[in-house]
Amino acid sequence: MKKSQYGILLAGSAALMWGVSGPMSQLLFTTNHVSVHWLIASKMLLSGALLVGAGLFTQKEKMLGIWRSWQNILSLLAFTAIGMVSMQFIYYQAVAVSDAATATILQFTSPILVVLYLALAERKLPARIDIIAVLLAIMGTYLIVTRGDLGHLAITPNGLFWGIAAAFAAAVYTLMPRNLIREFGAISTVGWSMLIGGIVMAPTVPVQEWVPHLTGAGVGAYLFILFFGTVIAYAMYLGSLKYTTATVASVLDSFEPLGAAILSILMFNRHFGPAELIGTGLIILTVIGMALLPHPNPQMHAAVKRTSSEQTTVDTPAALSMAPIGPQTMPAHKPNTR
């Protein structure tokens, strides 16, 4: 196998793992009746501890360096509260009140929001390609939430709210930790943020919920989210960047909503009508197109390539050696940690 093919395999597999984590969490919510707070707190505690432990073993200086400046500490705490914890909570809440496929697909529109934010921040009108992308994303979202039936909402207002909120949260999560990731790397930033977030969330979980009565399938789903959907997927994604370009990896990130949709069909008999399929396709192709097509504003183009691969990552989570946005910026790694 060629190195480029190996890189594609790693990046595609990582995206699929992130996508599969959504239906796995839906299984925990619907059949094991765990709370969103328990899933977030326990997952962040354990995943954060694993990432911090791995980071201290492989890059001790960066892991400890982040604590040597009050400015960095405050930035890390702000990212933890506004970026990490909020994104985790909002995404899983969207899954709990709607379904994994809808939540993941709606969250995938976050690069569009990042482009709009950058246009406002730079006080420039969006380029024609950005306007087209926004319109296509809106059309895709409309088809998903209405299933093509004008005037009828196919998902609950609660589900729509949390799904759109997940996209905004992912955009914030993408933009906030740029400087920390550039200086200390993704593992240090994400690992400490997850561990701190888990510690902060722990008191919100009632004592009796800390040992849930999981079925065999529930235990398997939880372990998949913890290991394959977080630590292993993250390692595979970062490893893929050694063998392929970040742009290719960002395109392969479209496997995430596809993985969530396919597994939702298999696990929950989720039916996708023609309108939903077209809407999903529009969103995915729009994000891919924004990452690949030439852009008149190189700063926005760099941002899109970074966020579409979420290669800013979190959980996923969703890639993370984020550099400041600029004409020479390489897409960031994906901090994606579902």
Protein backbone atom coordinates (compact mmCIF):
# COMPACT_ATOMS: atom_id res chain seq x y z
CA MET A 1 0.00 0.00 0.00
CA LYS A 2 1.33 3.44 -0.97
CA LYS A 3 1.92 5.98 1.77
CA SER A 4 -0.75 8.30 0.35
CA GLN A 5 -3.26 5.45 0.33
CA TYR A 6 -2.33 4.60 3.90
CA GLY A 7 -2.92 8.21 4.91
CA ILE A 8 -6.32 8.21 3.21
CA LEU A 9 -7.21 4.99 5.02
CA LEU A 10 -6.24 6.47 8.39
CA ALA A 11 -8.10 9.76 7.85
CA GLY A 12 -11.21 8.08 6.46
CA SER A 13 -11.29 5.54 9.30
CA ALA A 14 -10.94 8.30 11.90
CA ALA A 15 -13.85 10.24 10.40
CA LEU A 16 -16.00 7.10 10.33
CA MET A 17 -15.21 6.44 13.99
CA TRP A 18 -16.28 9.95 14.91
CA GLY A 19 -19.45 9.49 12.89
CA VAL A 20 -20.24 6.10 14.46
CA SER A 21 -19.87 7.61 17.94
CA GLY A 22 -23.11 9.55 17.38
CA PRO A 23 -25.38 6.50 16.97
CA MET A 24 -23.50 4.81 19.82
CA SER A 25 -24.42 7.69 22.11
CA GLN A 26 -28.00 7.53 20.85
CA LEU A 27 -28.06 3.85 21.88
CA LEU A 28 -26.96 4.84 25.38
CA PHE A 29 -29.65 7.51 25.63
CA THR A 30 -32.55 5.49 24.23
CA THR A 31 -31.99 1.97 25.54
CA ASN A 32 -29.77 2.47 28.59
CA HIS A 33 -31.31 5.79 29.64
CA VAL A 34 -28.05 7.40 30.71
CA SER A 35 -28.00 11.16 31.14
CA VAL A 36 -26.15 13.58 28.90
CA HIS A 37 -24.30 14.89 31.95
CA TRP A 38 -23.02 11.41 32.90
CA LEU A 39 -21.84 10.62 29.38
CA ILE A 40 -20.01 13.91 29.01
CA ALA A 41 -18.45 13.94 32.48
CA SER A 42 -17.26 10.32 32.43
CA LYS A 43 -16.05 10.42 28.84
CA MET A 44 -14.16 13.67 29.27
CA LEU A 45 -12.57 12.52 32.51
CA LEU A 46 -11.35 9.21 31.11
CA SER A 47 -10.46 10.43 27.60
CA GLY A 48 -8.77 13.52 29.01
CA ALA A 49 -6.72 11.41 31.41
CA LEU A 50 -5.66 9.13 28.56
CA LEU A 51 -4.65 12.04 26.31
CA VAL A 52 -2.82 13.86 29.11
CA GLY A 53 -1.00 10.65 30.06
CA ALA A 54 0.00 10.01 26.46
CA GLY A 55 1.08 13.63 26.07
CA LEU A 56 3.23 13.59 29.20
CA PHE A 57 4.92 10.47 27.86
CA THR A 58 5.55 11.78 24.33
CA GLN A 59 5.78 15.59 24.66
CA LYS A 60 6.23 16.48 28.31
CA GLU A 61 7.56 20.00 27.68
CA LYS A 62 4.46 21.09 25.74
CA MET A 63 2.12 19.42 28.22
CA LEU A 64 3.64 21.29 31.16
CA GLY A 65 4.48 24.48 29.30
CA ILE A 66 0.82 25.45 28.97
CA TRP A 67 0.70 25.95 32.78
CA ARG A 68 3.64 28.37 32.96
CA SER A 69 1.73 31.49 31.97
CA TRP A 70 -1.43 32.93 33.48
CA GLN A 71 -2.47 34.12 30.04
CA ASN A 72 -2.28 30.58 28.68
CA ILE A 73 -4.05 29.18 31.73
CA LEU A 74 -6.91 31.66 31.37
CA SER A 75 -7.14 30.93 27.64
CA LEU A 76 -7.26 27.19 28.37
CA LEU A 77 -9.99 27.64 30.99
CA ALA A 78 -12.01 29.88 28.67
CA PHE A 79 -11.73 27.33 25.85
CA THR A 80 -12.74 24.56 28.25
CA ALA A 81 -15.88 26.38 29.39
CA ILE A 82 -17.01 28.07 26.18
CA GLY A 83 -15.59 25.66 23.62
CA MET A 84 -15.02 22.13 24.91
CA VAL A 85 -17.76 21.63 27.50
CA SER A 86 -20.41 23.59 25.64
CA MET A 87 -19.75 21.78 22.35
CA GLN A 88 -19.83 18.38 24.03
CA PHE A 89 -23.04 19.16 25.89
CA ILE A 90 -24.85 20.76 22.96
CA TYR A 91 -23.93 18.00 20.49
CA TYR A 92 -24.99 15.16 22.79
CA GLN A 93 -28.13 17.06 23.79
CA ALA A 94 -28.96 17.35 20.07
CA VAL A 95 -28.52 13.58 19.72
CA ALA A 96 -30.68 12.94 22.80
CA VAL A 97 -33.61 15.08 21.64
CA SER A 98 -33.45 14.23 17.92
CA ASP A 99 -31.16 11.54 16.52
CA ALA A 100 -27.46 11.06 15.82
CA ALA A 101 -27.70 11.44 12.05
CA THR A 102 -29.60 14.74 12.16
CA ALA A 103 -27.37 16.19 14.89
CA THR A 104 -24.15 15.24 13.10
CA ILE A 105 -25.29 16.51 9.70
CA LEU A 106 -26.48 19.84 11.10
CA GLN A 107 -23.24 20.24 13.07
CA PHE A 108 -21.32 19.66 9.83
CA THR A 109 -22.48 23.10 8.62
CA SER A 110 -20.14 24.81 11.11
CA PRO A 111 -17.50 25.81 8.47
CA ILE A 112 -20.18 27.97 6.85
CA LEU A 113 -20.64 29.81 10.14
CA VAL A 114 -16.90 30.27 10.49
CA VAL A 115 -16.73 31.91 7.06
CA LEU A 116 -19.59 34.25 7.94
CA TYR A 117 -17.89 35.17 11.21
CA LEU A 118 -14.61 35.94 9.44
CA ALA A 119 -16.43 38.10 6.90
CA LEU A 120 -17.99 40.12 9.72
CA ALA A 121 -14.73 40.28 11.68
CA GLU A 122 -12.86 41.58 8.63
CA ARG A 123 -15.75 43.88 7.74
CA LYS A 124 -15.83 42.53 4.23
CA LEU A 125 -18.75 41.33 2.21
CA PRO A 126 -18.68 37.55 1.71
CA ALA A 127 -17.29 36.46 -1.63
CA ARG A 128 -19.66 35.07 -4.24
CA ILE A 129 -18.53 31.53 -3.48
CA ASP A 130 -19.35 32.08 0.21
CA ILE A 131 -22.83 33.39 -0.58
CA ILE A 132 -23.50 30.39 -2.80
CA ALA A 133 -22.20 28.06 -0.09
CA VAL A 134 -24.42 29.64 2.55
CA LEU A 135 -27.49 29.39 0.32
CA LEU A 136 -26.76 25.73 -0.49
CA ALA A 137 -26.21 24.93 3.19
CA ILE A 138 -29.48 26.65 4.13
CA MET A 139 -31.26 24.74 1.39
CA GLY A 140 -29.75 21.47 2.56
CA THR A 141 -30.69 22.17 6.17
CA TYR A 142 -34.22 23.09 5.12
CA LEU A 143 -34.65 19.83 3.22
CA ILE A 144 -33.40 17.83 6.21
CA VAL A 145 -35.62 19.46 8.81
CA THR A 146 -38.76 19.54 6.61
CA ARG A 147 -38.13 16.41 4.50
CA GLY A 148 -39.32 18.46 1.55
CA ASP A 149 -42.77 19.18 2.97
CA LEU A 150 -43.18 22.96 2.83
CA GLY A 151 -44.45 24.40 6.06
CA HIS A 152 -43.98 21.18 8.05
CA LEU A 153 -41.15 20.61 10.51
CA ALA A 154 -40.10 16.96 10.35
CA ILE A 155 -38.10 17.15 13.57
CA THR A 156 -39.15 18.68 16.87
CA PRO A 157 -38.42 22.37 17.44
CA ASN A 158 -36.24 21.24 20.34
CA GLY A 159 -34.23 18.98 18.04
CA LEU A 160 -33.84 21.75 15.45
CA PHE A 161 -32.69 24.22 18.11
CA TRP A 162 -30.01 21.92 19.53
CA GLY A 163 -28.88 20.79 16.07
CA ILE A 164 -28.32 24.37 14.88
CA ALA A 165 -26.77 25.22 18.24
CA ALA A 166 -24.34 22.32 17.72
CA ALA A 167 -23.13 23.94 14.50
CA PHE A 168 -22.54 27.26 16.29
CA ALA A 169 -20.80 25.49 19.16
CA ALA A 170 -18.52 23.62 16.73
CA ALA A 171 -17.64 26.92 15.04
CA VAL A 172 -16.73 28.50 18.40
CA TYR A 173 -14.79 25.38 19.34
CA THR A 174 -12.87 25.69 16.09
CA LEU A 175 -11.97 29.36 16.43
CA MET A 176 -11.13 29.67 20.13
CA PRO A 177 -8.00 27.55 20.72
CA ARG A 178 -5.95 28.61 17.68
CA ASN A 179 -3.11 30.24 19.62
CA LEU A 180 -2.90 27.50 22.25
CA ILE A 181 -2.80 24.76 19.63
CA ARG A 182 -0.19 26.62 17.60
CA GLU A 183 2.09 26.98 20.63
CA PHE A 184 1.48 23.79 22.60
CA GLY A 185 -0.09 21.41 20.10
CA ALA A 186 -3.47 19.72 19.92
CA ILE A 187 -2.86 16.92 22.39
CA SER A 188 -1.84 19.31 25.16
CA THR A 189 -4.70 21.75 24.54
CA VAL A 190 -7.42 19.16 24.02
CA GLY A 191 -6.18 16.71 26.64
CA TRP A 192 -6.03 19.24 29.46
CA SER A 193 -9.30 20.84 28.36
CA MET A 194 -11.12 17.52 28.40
CA LEU A 195 -9.71 16.54 31.77
CA ILE A 196 -10.59 19.90 33.35
CA GLY A 197 -14.02 19.83 31.72
CA GLY A 198 -14.67 16.35 33.07
CA ILE A 199 -13.69 17.43 36.58
CA VAL A 200 -15.99 20.48 36.35
CA MET A 201 -18.90 18.41 34.99
CA ALA A 202 -18.53 15.61 37.55
CA PRO A 203 -20.45 17.40 40.37
CA THR A 204 -23.45 17.84 38.03
CA VAL A 205 -23.95 14.06 37.93
CA PRO A 206 -25.94 12.62 40.88
CA VAL A 207 -23.99 10.02 42.85
CA GLN A 208 -26.44 7.25 41.97
CA GLU A 209 -25.87 7.83 38.24
CA TRP A 210 -22.11 7.24 38.36
CA VAL A 211 -22.60 3.46 38.11
CA PRO A 212 -25.31 3.09 35.45
CA HIS A 213 -26.90 -0.24 34.69
CA LEU A 214 -25.65 -0.72 31.16
CA THR A 215 -26.62 -3.62 28.94
CA GLY A 216 -23.93 -5.53 27.09
CA ALA A 217 -24.62 -3.41 24.02
CA GLY A 218 -24.47 -0.29 26.20
CA VAL A 219 -21.05 -1.23 27.58
CA GLY A 220 -19.80 -1.84 24.05
CA ALA A 221 -21.20 1.50 22.86
CA TYR A 222 -19.60 3.38 25.74
CA LEU A 223 -16.21 1.75 25.26
CA PHE A 224 -16.39 2.50 21.52
CA ILE A 225 -17.06 6.19 22.23
CA LEU A 226 -14.29 6.32 24.82
CA PHE A 227 -11.54 4.55 22.89
CA PHE A 228 -12.35 4.32 19.17
CA GLY A 229 -14.44 7.50 18.94
CA THR A 230 -11.95 9.62 20.86
CA VAL A 231 -8.41 8.45 21.53
CA ILE A 232 -7.86 6.02 18.64
CA ALA A 233 -9.68 8.15 16.05
CA TYR A 234 -7.72 11.19 17.14
CA ALA A 235 -4.40 9.34 16.89
CA MET A 236 -5.31 7.95 13.45
CA TYR A 237 -6.28 11.37 12.14
CA LEU A 238 -3.07 13.00 13.33
CA GLY A 239 -1.10 10.06 11.96
CA SER A 240 -2.76 10.44 8.56
CA LEU A 241 -1.26 13.92 8.16
CA LYS A 242 2.18 12.30 7.87
CA TYR A 243 1.14 10.52 4.68
CA THR A 244 -1.42 12.78 3.03
CA THR A 245 -2.29 16.47 2.84
CA ALA A 246 -4.59 18.19 5.30
CA THR A 247 -6.86 19.13 2.39
CA VAL A 248 -7.39 15.47 1.50
CA ALA A 249 -7.99 14.67 5.16
CA SER A 250 -10.55 17.47 5.38
CA VAL A 251 -12.47 16.06 2.42
CA LEU A 252 -12.45 12.61 4.02
CA ASP A 253 -13.98 14.19 7.12
CA SER A 254 -17.26 14.04 5.19
CA PHE A 255 -17.26 10.35 6.16
CA GLU A 256 -18.35 11.51 9.63
CA PRO A 257 -21.96 12.48 8.76
CA LEU A 258 -22.11 9.60 6.29
CA GLY A 259 -21.03 7.14 8.98
CA ALA A 260 -23.63 8.54 11.38
CA ALA A 261 -26.36 8.29 8.76
CA ILE A 262 -25.53 4.75 7.65
CA LEU A 263 -25.29 3.38 11.18
CA SER A 264 -28.53 5.14 12.14
CA ILE A 265 -30.22 3.26 9.32
CA LEU A 266 -28.76 -0.05 10.45
CA MET A 267 -29.25 0.39 14.20
CA PHE A 268 -32.45 2.39 14.48
CA ASN A 269 -34.15 1.79 11.11
CA ARG A 270 -33.79 5.50 10.44
CA HIS A 271 -35.46 6.27 7.12
CA PHE A 272 -33.99 8.92 4.84
CA GLY A 273 -36.39 10.20 2.25
CA PRO A 274 -35.32 11.74 -1.07
CA ALA A 275 -35.41 15.28 0.35
CA GLU A 276 -33.18 14.36 3.31
CA LEU A 277 -30.71 12.58 1.04
CA ILE A 278 -30.53 15.61 -1.24
CA GLY A 279 -30.16 17.94 1.74
CA THR A 280 -27.39 15.84 3.26
CA GLY A 281 -25.61 15.71 -0.09
CA LEU A 282 -25.86 19.48 -0.52
CA ILE A 283 -24.30 20.14 2.89
CA ILE A 284 -21.47 17.65 2.44
CA LEU A 285 -20.65 18.76 -1.11
CA THR A 286 -20.79 22.42 -0.06
CA VAL A 287 -18.26 21.93 2.72
CA ILE A 288 -16.00 19.83 0.48
CA GLY A 289 -16.25 22.43 -2.29
CA MET A 290 -15.33 25.25 0.08
CA ALA A 291 -12.25 23.31 1.14
CA LEU A 292 -11.10 22.54 -2.41
CA LEU A 293 -12.15 25.41 -4.68
CA PRO A 294 -9.99 28.53 -5.05
CA HIS A 295 -11.13 31.39 -2.84
CA PRO A 296 -10.61 35.10 -3.51
CA ASN A 297 -9.82 35.60 0.19
CA PRO A 298 -6.93 33.28 1.14
CA GLN A 299 -7.56 33.79 4.87
CA MET A 300 -11.10 32.50 4.61
CA HIS A 301 -10.01 29.64 2.38
CA ALA A 302 -7.43 28.57 4.96
CA ALA A 303 -10.05 28.77 7.70
CA VAL A 304 -12.53 26.68 5.76
CA LYS A 305 -9.97 23.98 5.06
CA ARG A 306 -9.07 23.94 8.72
CA THR A 307 -12.62 23.77 10.02
CA SER A 308 -14.00 21.39 7.43
CA SER A 309 -11.43 18.91 8.54
CA GLU A 310 -12.08 20.22 11.97
CA GLN A 311 -8.71 19.84 11.86
CA THR A 312 -8.92 21.98 14.68
CA THR A 313 -10.36 19.27 16.52
CA VAL A 314 -11.67 18.62 19.66
CA ASP A 315 -13.01 15.69 20.34
CA THR A 316 -14.42 15.45 17.09
CA PRO A 317 -14.55 16.20 18.26
CA ALA A 318 -14.17 17.07 15.79
CA ALA A 319 -7.69 17.92 14.12
CA LEU A 320 -5.35 20.10 15.61
CA SER A 321 -2.26 21.87 15.05
CA MET A 322 -4.04 25.09 14.62
CA ALA A 323 -2.09 27.96 13.31
CA PRO A 324 -3.29 31.51 13.02
CA ILE A 325 -5.40 32.12 9.98
CA GLY A 326 -3.36 33.51 7.15
CA PRO A 327 -2.49 32.93 3.50
CA GLN A 328 0.18 30.38 4.39
CA THR A 329 -1.82 28.64 7.10
CA MET A 330 -2.08 24.90 6.84
CA PRO A 331 -5.42 23.44 7.82
CA ALA A 332 -5.41 22.75 11.48
CA HIS A 333 -5.68 19.37 13.03
CA LYS A 334 -8.98 18.21 14.19
CA PRO A 335 -9.69 18.63 17.84
CA ASN A 336 -12.73 16.52 17.28
CA THR A 337 -13.57 14.45 20.25
CA ARG A 338 -17.13 13.32 20.24
